[in-house]
Short mmCIF file of C-alpha atoms in Angstrom, two decimals:
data_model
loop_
_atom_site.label_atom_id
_atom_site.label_comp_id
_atom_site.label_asym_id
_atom_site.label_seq_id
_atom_site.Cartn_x
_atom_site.Cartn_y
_atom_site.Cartn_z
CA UNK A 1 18.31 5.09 -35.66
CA UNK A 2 15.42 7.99 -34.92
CA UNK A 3 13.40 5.92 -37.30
CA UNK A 4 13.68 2.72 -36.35
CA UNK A 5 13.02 3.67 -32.51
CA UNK A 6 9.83 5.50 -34.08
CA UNK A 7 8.80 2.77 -36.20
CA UNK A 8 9.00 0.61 -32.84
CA UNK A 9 6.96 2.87 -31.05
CA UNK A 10 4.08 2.90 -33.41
CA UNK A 11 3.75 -0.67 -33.68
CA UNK A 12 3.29 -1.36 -30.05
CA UNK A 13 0.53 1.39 -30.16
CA UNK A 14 -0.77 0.10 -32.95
CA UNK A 15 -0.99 -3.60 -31.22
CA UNK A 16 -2.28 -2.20 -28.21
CA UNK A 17 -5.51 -0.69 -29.47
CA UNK A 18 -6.22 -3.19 -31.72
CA UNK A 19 -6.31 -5.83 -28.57
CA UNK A 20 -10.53 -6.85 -27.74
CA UNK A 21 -11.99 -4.71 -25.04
CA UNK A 22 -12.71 -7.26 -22.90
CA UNK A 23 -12.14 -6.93 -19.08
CA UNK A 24 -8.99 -8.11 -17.98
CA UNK A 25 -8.14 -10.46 -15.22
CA UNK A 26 -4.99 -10.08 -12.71
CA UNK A 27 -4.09 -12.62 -10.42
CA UNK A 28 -3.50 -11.39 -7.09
CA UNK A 29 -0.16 -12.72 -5.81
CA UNK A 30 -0.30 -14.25 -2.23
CA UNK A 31 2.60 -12.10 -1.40
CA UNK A 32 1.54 -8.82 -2.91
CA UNK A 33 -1.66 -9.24 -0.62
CA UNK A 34 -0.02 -10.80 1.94
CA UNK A 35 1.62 -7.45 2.27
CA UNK A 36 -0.81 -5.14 1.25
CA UNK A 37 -2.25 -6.85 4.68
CA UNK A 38 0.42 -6.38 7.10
CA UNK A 39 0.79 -2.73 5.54
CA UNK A 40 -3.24 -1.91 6.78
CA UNK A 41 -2.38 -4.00 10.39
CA UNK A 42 0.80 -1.63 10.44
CA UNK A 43 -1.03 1.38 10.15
CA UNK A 44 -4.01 0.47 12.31
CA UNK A 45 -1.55 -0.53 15.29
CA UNK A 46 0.27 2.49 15.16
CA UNK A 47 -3.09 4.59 15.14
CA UNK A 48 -4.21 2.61 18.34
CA UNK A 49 -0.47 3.30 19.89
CA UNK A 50 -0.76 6.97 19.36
CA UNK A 51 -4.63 6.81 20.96
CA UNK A 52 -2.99 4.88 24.16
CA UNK A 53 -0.04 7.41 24.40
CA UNK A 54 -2.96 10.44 24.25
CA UNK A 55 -4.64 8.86 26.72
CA UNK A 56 -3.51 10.26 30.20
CA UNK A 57 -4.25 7.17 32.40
CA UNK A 58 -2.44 5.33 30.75
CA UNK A 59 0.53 6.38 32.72
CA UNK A 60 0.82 5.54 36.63
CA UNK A 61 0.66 8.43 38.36
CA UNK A 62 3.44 9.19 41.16
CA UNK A 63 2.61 7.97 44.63
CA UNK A 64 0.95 11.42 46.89
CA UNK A 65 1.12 9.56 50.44
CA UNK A 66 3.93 10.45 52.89
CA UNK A 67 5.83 7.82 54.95
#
């Protein structure tokens, strides 16, 4: 059992490194970007909500005048 799983083991290394060196190209799935997208606009929106929330005018200030 030991042996077999070792045997297994060695001949996936072994077919690894004996692949060409050649670059390899990877398709880059519409969806995978497409989220990788709205992940960055996320995280840019919620840095420009905390900026606005910093900012003090922002919020109306109360009315000062008497009646």
């Amino acid at each position: 059992m030991q042996k077999e799983r070792d045997d297994k083991i060695e001949s996936i290394k072994k077919s690894t490194t004996s692949s060409d060196d050649s670059p390899r190209v990877f398709a880059l799935h519409k969806n995978f970007y497409q989220m990788r997208i709205d992940r960055m606009r996320n995280a840019e929106m919620a840095r420009r909500n905390r900026q606005r929330l910093q900012d003090p005018s922002l919020f109306p200030s109360v009315p000062t005048g008497g009646l």
